[in-house]
Coordinates of C-alpha atoms in Angstrom, one line a residue:
M1 CA -5.4 -16.1 -86.0
A2 CA -4.1 -17.0 -82.5
K3 CA -4.1 -20.5 -81.4
K4 CA -6.3 -21.4 -78.5
P5 CA -4.4 -23.2 -75.8
T6 CA -5.3 -26.8 -75.4
P7 CA -6.9 -27.9 -72.2
A8 CA -3.7 -29.7 -71.1
Q9 CA -1.7 -26.5 -71.5
T10 CA -4.4 -24.5 -69.5
E11 CA -4.2 -27.1 -66.6
K12 CA -0.4 -27.0 -66.6
K13 CA -0.4 -23.2 -66.2
D14 CA -3.0 -23.3 -63.4
T15 CA -1.1 -26.0 -61.3
E16 CA 2.3 -24.3 -61.4
P17 CA 1.4 -21.2 -59.4
K18 CA -0.6 -23.3 -56.9
K19 CA 2.3 -25.6 -56.3
G20 CA 4.6 -22.5 -55.5
L21 CA 1.9 -21.1 -53.2
N22 CA 1.5 -24.4 -51.4
T23 CA 5.2 -24.6 -50.7
K24 CA 5.3 -21.0 -49.4
L25 CA 2.3 -21.8 -47.1
I26 CA 3.9 -25.0 -45.8
L27 CA 7.2 -23.1 -45.1
L28 CA 5.3 -20.3 -43.3
I29 CA 3.4 -22.8 -41.1
V30 CA 6.6 -24.7 -40.3
G31 CA 8.3 -21.4 -39.4
V32 CA 5.5 -20.4 -37.1
V33 CA 5.4 -23.8 -35.4
F34 CA 9.2 -23.6 -34.9
V35 CA 8.9 -20.2 -33.3
L36 CA 6.1 -21.4 -31.0
V37 CA 8.1 -24.5 -29.9
A38 CA 11.3 -22.5 -29.3
G39 CA 9.3 -19.9 -27.2
G40 CA 7.6 -22.7 -25.2
G41 CA 11.0 -24.4 -24.6
A42 CA 12.5 -21.1 -23.5
A43 CA 9.6 -20.4 -21.2
Y44 CA 9.9 -23.9 -19.7
Y45 CA 13.6 -23.4 -19.1
F46 CA 13.3 -20.0 -17.4
L47 CA 10.3 -20.8 -15.3
V48 CA 11.0 -24.4 -14.3
M49 CA 14.6 -25.4 -14.9
A50 CA 16.4 -22.1 -14.0
P51 CA 14.9 -21.9 -10.4
A52 CA 15.9 -25.5 -9.8
A53 CA 19.5 -24.6 -10.8
H54 CA 19.7 -21.9 -8.0
T55 CA 18.8 -24.2 -5.2
E56 CA 21.6 -25.2 -2.8
P57 CA 21.9 -28.5 -1.0
A58 CA 20.6 -28.6 2.6
E59 CA 22.9 -28.2 5.6
G60 CA 25.3 -31.1 6.1
S61 CA 24.9 -32.5 2.5
E62 CA 27.7 -32.4 0.1
T63 CA 28.0 -30.3 -3.0
T64 CA 29.1 -31.7 -6.4
D65 CA 32.7 -31.0 -5.5
G66 CA 32.5 -33.1 -2.4
H67 CA 32.6 -30.3 0.2
A68 CA 30.0 -30.0 2.9
T69 CA 27.8 -26.9 2.8
E70 CA 27.5 -24.5 5.7
D71 CA 24.7 -22.3 4.5
T72 CA 21.1 -23.4 5.2
H73 CA 19.4 -21.3 2.5
A74 CA 17.0 -23.4 0.3
V75 CA 16.9 -21.0 -2.6
K76 CA 19.5 -18.5 -3.6
T77 CA 18.1 -15.3 -5.1
D78 CA 19.4 -11.9 -5.8
H79 CA 16.3 -10.2 -4.6
P80 CA 14.7 -11.8 -1.5
I81 CA 10.9 -11.7 -1.6
E82 CA 9.0 -11.5 1.6
Q83 CA 6.6 -14.5 1.8
V84 CA 4.3 -13.0 4.5
P85 CA 1.7 -10.6 3.1
V86 CA 1.6 -7.0 4.3
I87 CA -1.3 -6.1 6.6
Y88 CA -2.7 -2.6 6.7
H89 CA -4.6 -1.5 9.8
A90 CA -6.3 1.9 9.6
F91 CA -7.2 3.9 12.7
K92 CA -10.2 6.2 12.9
P93 CA -9.4 9.8 11.9
L94 CA -8.2 12.0 14.8
T95 CA -8.7 15.7 15.1
V96 CA -6.5 17.6 17.6
N97 CA -5.8 21.2 18.5
I98 CA -2.2 22.0 17.6
A99 CA 0.2 24.7 18.9
A100 CA -1.3 27.9 17.5
S101 CA 1.4 30.0 15.9
G102 CA -0.9 31.5 13.3
P103 CA -4.3 30.9 11.8
V104 CA -3.9 27.1 11.8
R105 CA -5.3 25.5 15.0
F106 CA -6.5 22.0 14.0
L107 CA -4.8 18.9 12.7
R108 CA -6.9 16.1 11.2
I109 CA -5.0 13.0 10.6
N110 CA -5.7 9.5 9.3
I111 CA -3.1 6.9 10.2
T112 CA -2.6 3.4 8.8
V113 CA -0.2 0.9 10.4
V114 CA 1.8 -1.4 8.2
T115 CA 2.8 -4.8 9.6
R116 CA 3.3 -8.4 8.6
T117 CA 2.0 -9.9 11.9
A118 CA -1.7 -10.5 12.5
A119 CA -1.1 -10.5 16.2
V120 CA 0.0 -6.9 16.0
V121 CA -3.4 -5.9 14.6
A122 CA -5.1 -7.7 17.5
A123 CA -2.9 -6.0 20.0
L124 CA -3.5 -2.6 18.5
E125 CA -7.3 -3.2 18.8
K126 CA -6.9 -4.4 22.4
H127 CA -4.9 -1.4 23.5
L128 CA -6.8 1.2 21.4
P129 CA -7.8 3.5 24.3
R130 CA -4.1 3.8 25.4
I131 CA -3.0 4.3 21.8
Q132 CA -5.6 7.0 21.1
N133 CA -4.6 8.8 24.3
D134 CA -0.9 8.8 23.4
L135 CA -1.6 9.8 19.8
L136 CA -3.7 12.8 20.9
T137 CA -1.0 13.9 23.3
Q138 CA 1.8 13.5 20.7
L139 CA -0.1 15.2 17.9
S140 CA -1.4 18.1 20.0
G141 CA 2.3 19.1 20.6
Q142 CA 3.0 19.5 16.9
S143 CA 3.2 22.9 15.2
Y144 CA 2.1 23.9 11.7
A145 CA 5.5 25.0 10.6
V146 CA 7.1 21.6 11.4
V147 CA 4.3 19.3 10.2
N148 CA 4.0 21.3 6.9
T149 CA 7.5 20.2 5.7
Q150 CA 8.5 16.8 4.3
E151 CA 11.1 16.4 7.0
G152 CA 8.5 17.2 9.7
K153 CA 6.1 14.6 8.3
N154 CA 8.9 12.0 8.2
S155 CA 9.9 12.8 11.7
L156 CA 6.3 12.6 12.9
R157 CA 5.9 9.3 11.1
E158 CA 9.0 7.8 12.8
S159 CA 8.1 9.2 16.3
L160 CA 4.6 7.7 16.0
K161 CA 6.0 4.3 14.9
K162 CA 8.4 4.3 17.9
M163 CA 5.6 5.3 20.2
L164 CA 3.3 2.5 19.0
N165 CA 6.0 -0.1 19.2
D166 CA 6.9 1.1 22.7
I167 CA 3.2 0.8 23.8
L168 CA 3.0 -2.7 22.4
T169 CA 6.4 -3.7 24.0
K170 CA 5.4 -2.4 27.4
S171 CA 2.1 -4.3 27.1
R172 CA 4.1 -7.5 26.3
E173 CA 2.5 -7.8 22.9
P174 CA 4.2 -8.4 19.5
A175 CA 5.6 -5.1 18.3
D176 CA 6.3 -5.5 14.7
I177 CA 5.1 -2.2 13.2
Q178 CA 7.1 -1.7 10.0
D179 CA 5.7 1.7 8.9
I180 CA 3.1 4.4 9.5
L181 CA 1.2 5.8 6.6
F182 CA -0.7 9.1 6.6
T183 CA -3.8 8.6 4.5
E184 CA -5.1 12.0 5.4
L185 CA -3.3 15.0 6.9
L186 CA -5.2 18.2 7.0
M187 CA -4.4 21.4 8.9
Q188 CA -6.7 24.4 9.2

Protein backbone atom coordinates (compact mmCIF):
# COMPACT_ATOMS: atom_id res chain seq x y z
CA MET A 1 0.00 0.00 0.00
CA ALA A 2 1.15 3.52 -0.77
CA LYS A 3 2.20 5.69 2.03
CA LYS A 4 0.23 8.77 2.69
CA PRO A 5 2.33 11.92 2.76
CA THR A 6 2.70 13.46 6.13
CA PRO A 7 1.23 16.90 6.72
CA ALA A 8 4.75 18.40 6.86
CA GLN A 9 5.54 17.00 3.40
CA THR A 10 2.25 18.34 2.01
CA GLU A 11 3.00 21.85 3.36
CA LYS A 12 6.48 21.75 1.90
CA LYS A 13 5.16 20.91 -1.59
CA ASP A 14 2.54 23.70 -1.41
CA THR A 15 5.01 26.42 -0.37
CA GLU A 16 7.64 25.73 -3.00
CA PRO A 17 5.53 26.67 -6.05
CA LYS A 18 4.14 29.75 -4.27
CA LYS A 19 7.64 30.98 -3.48
CA GLY A 20 8.63 30.76 -7.19
CA LEU A 21 5.41 32.45 -8.21
CA ASN A 22 5.98 35.31 -5.73
CA THR A 23 9.50 35.86 -7.08
CA LYS A 24 8.24 36.05 -10.65
CA LEU A 25 5.49 38.45 -9.62
CA ILE A 26 7.96 40.71 -7.80
CA LEU A 27 10.32 40.70 -10.81
CA LEU A 28 7.41 41.56 -13.13
CA ILE A 29 6.32 44.46 -10.93
CA VAL A 30 9.89 45.77 -10.64
CA GLY A 31 10.25 45.56 -14.45
CA VAL A 32 7.02 47.47 -15.05
CA VAL A 33 7.99 50.16 -12.52
CA PHE A 34 11.42 50.48 -14.17
CA VAL A 35 9.85 50.93 -17.63
CA LEU A 36 7.43 53.57 -16.29
CA VAL A 37 10.20 55.49 -14.53
CA ALA A 38 12.44 55.36 -17.61
CA GLY A 39 9.55 56.56 -19.83
CA GLY A 40 8.74 59.39 -17.42
CA GLY A 41 12.39 60.44 -17.30
CA ALA A 42 12.63 60.41 -21.09
CA ALA A 43 9.43 62.45 -21.40
CA TYR A 44 10.73 64.98 -18.86
CA TYR A 45 14.02 65.28 -20.72
CA PHE A 46 12.46 65.80 -24.15
CA LEU A 47 9.68 68.12 -23.01
CA VAL A 48 11.44 70.20 -20.37
CA MET A 49 15.20 69.85 -20.61
CA ALA A 50 15.69 69.66 -24.41
CA PRO A 51 13.92 72.97 -25.24
CA ALA A 52 16.01 74.71 -22.59
CA ALA A 53 19.18 73.44 -24.28
CA HIS A 54 18.14 75.15 -27.55
CA THR A 55 17.85 78.64 -26.09
CA GLU A 56 20.54 81.12 -26.93
CA PRO A 57 21.82 83.92 -24.72
CA ALA A 58 20.31 87.37 -25.21
CA GLU A 59 22.03 90.01 -27.31
CA GLY A 60 25.18 91.37 -25.73
CA SER A 61 25.60 88.44 -23.33
CA GLU A 62 28.46 86.02 -23.56
CA THR A 63 28.31 82.39 -24.60
CA THR A 64 30.10 79.62 -22.74
CA ASP A 65 33.22 80.14 -24.90
CA GLY A 66 33.43 83.82 -23.88
CA HIS A 67 32.32 85.35 -27.22
CA ALA A 68 29.49 87.85 -27.41
CA THR A 69 26.42 86.80 -29.35
CA GLU A 70 25.12 88.79 -32.29
CA ASP A 71 21.79 87.06 -32.82
CA THR A 72 18.72 88.12 -30.84
CA HIS A 73 16.69 84.91 -31.22
CA ALA A 74 15.40 83.63 -27.92
CA VAL A 75 14.78 80.06 -29.06
CA LYS A 76 16.44 78.28 -31.93
CA THR A 77 14.13 75.89 -33.77
CA ASP A 78 14.32 74.09 -37.07
CA HIS A 79 10.65 74.78 -37.84
CA PRO A 80 9.47 78.24 -36.77
CA ILE A 81 5.92 78.19 -35.49
CA GLU A 82 3.70 81.22 -35.96
CA GLN A 83 2.50 82.39 -32.56
CA VAL A 84 -0.38 84.50 -33.89
CA PRO A 85 -3.51 82.50 -34.69
CA VAL A 86 -4.99 82.46 -38.18
CA ILE A 87 -8.20 84.44 -38.69
CA TYR A 88 -10.68 83.40 -41.37
CA HIS A 89 -13.15 86.03 -42.58
CA ALA A 90 -15.88 84.84 -44.95
CA PHE A 91 -17.70 87.17 -47.33
CA LYS A 92 -21.31 86.62 -48.34
CA PRO A 93 -21.66 84.56 -51.52
CA LEU A 94 -21.54 86.53 -54.77
CA THR A 95 -23.32 85.65 -58.00
CA VAL A 96 -22.17 87.39 -61.18
CA ASN A 97 -22.73 87.12 -64.92
CA ILE A 98 -19.57 85.92 -66.64
CA ALA A 99 -18.40 86.18 -70.23
CA ALA A 100 -20.75 83.87 -72.13
CA SER A 101 -18.81 81.60 -74.46
CA GLY A 102 -21.25 78.76 -74.16
CA PRO A 103 -24.06 77.59 -71.92
CA VAL A 104 -22.34 78.81 -68.72
CA ARG A 105 -23.42 82.34 -67.84
CA PHE A 106 -23.32 82.60 -64.02
CA LEU A 107 -20.55 82.31 -61.45
CA ARG A 108 -21.45 81.84 -57.80
CA ILE A 109 -18.46 82.19 -55.50
CA ASN A 110 -17.89 82.15 -51.75
CA ILE A 111 -14.61 83.77 -50.66
CA THR A 112 -12.82 83.49 -47.32
CA VAL A 113 -9.89 85.76 -46.49
CA VAL A 114 -7.00 84.38 -44.42
CA THR A 115 -5.08 86.81 -42.20
CA ARG A 116 -3.32 86.95 -38.85
CA THR A 117 -4.31 90.56 -38.07
CA ALA A 118 -7.66 91.39 -36.49
CA ALA A 119 -7.43 94.96 -37.82
CA VAL A 120 -7.59 93.57 -41.37
CA VAL A 121 -10.97 92.00 -40.65
CA ALA A 122 -12.27 95.30 -39.28
CA ALA A 123 -10.94 97.14 -42.35
CA LEU A 124 -12.60 94.61 -44.68
CA GLU A 125 -15.93 95.20 -42.96
CA LYS A 126 -15.43 98.95 -43.05
CA HIS A 127 -14.76 99.03 -46.80
CA LEU A 128 -17.20 96.26 -47.76
CA PRO A 129 -19.16 98.27 -50.37
CA ARG A 130 -15.97 99.13 -52.27
CA ILE A 131 -14.72 95.55 -51.98
CA GLN A 132 -17.99 94.07 -53.24
CA ASN A 133 -18.00 96.50 -56.18
CA ASP A 134 -14.45 95.57 -57.20
CA LEU A 135 -15.12 91.86 -56.67
CA LEU A 136 -18.19 91.97 -58.92
CA THR A 137 -16.26 93.87 -61.59
CA GLN A 138 -13.29 91.49 -61.48
CA LEU A 139 -15.38 88.32 -61.39
CA SER A 140 -17.72 89.37 -64.22
CA GLY A 141 -14.72 89.55 -66.58
CA GLN A 142 -13.87 85.88 -66.03
CA SER A 143 -14.63 83.16 -68.56
CA TYR A 144 -15.68 79.57 -67.94
CA ALA A 145 -12.73 78.14 -69.88
CA VAL A 146 -10.21 79.95 -67.67
CA VAL A 147 -11.87 79.54 -64.27
CA ASN A 148 -12.56 75.85 -64.89
CA THR A 149 -8.82 75.00 -64.83
CA GLN A 150 -6.63 74.71 -61.73
CA GLU A 151 -4.25 77.35 -63.06
CA GLY A 152 -7.19 79.66 -63.70
CA LYS A 153 -8.44 79.26 -60.14
CA ASN A 154 -4.96 79.90 -58.73
CA SER A 155 -4.57 82.97 -60.95
CA LEU A 156 -7.99 84.27 -59.87
CA ARG A 157 -7.09 83.66 -56.21
CA GLU A 158 -3.85 85.66 -56.56
CA SER A 159 -5.50 88.52 -58.45
CA LEU A 160 -8.25 88.78 -55.80
CA LYS A 161 -5.64 88.77 -53.03
CA LYS A 162 -3.72 91.57 -54.77
CA MET A 163 -6.92 93.52 -55.38
CA LEU A 164 -8.01 93.32 -51.71
CA ASN A 165 -4.54 94.26 -50.45
CA ASP A 166 -4.51 97.23 -52.87
CA ILE A 167 -7.92 98.44 -51.66
CA LEU A 168 -6.78 98.28 -48.04
CA THR A 169 -3.44 99.96 -48.81
CA LYS A 170 -5.13 102.84 -50.69
CA SER A 171 -7.52 103.25 -47.76
CA ARG A 172 -4.55 103.43 -45.38
CA GLU A 173 -5.63 100.31 -43.56
CA PRO A 174 -3.51 97.30 -42.57
CA ALA A 175 -3.16 95.07 -45.65
CA ASP A 176 -2.00 91.72 -44.35
CA ILE A 177 -4.10 89.29 -46.38
CA GLN A 178 -2.16 86.04 -46.57
CA ASP A 179 -4.47 83.97 -48.75
CA ILE A 180 -7.86 83.77 -50.41
CA LEU A 181 -9.87 80.56 -50.11
CA PHE A 182 -12.76 79.56 -52.36
CA THR A 183 -15.29 77.78 -50.16
CA GLU A 184 -17.76 77.59 -53.04
CA LEU A 185 -17.26 78.03 -56.76
CA LEU A 186 -20.19 77.14 -58.97
CA MET A 187 -20.65 77.92 -62.66
CA GLN A 188 -23.85 77.30 -64.58
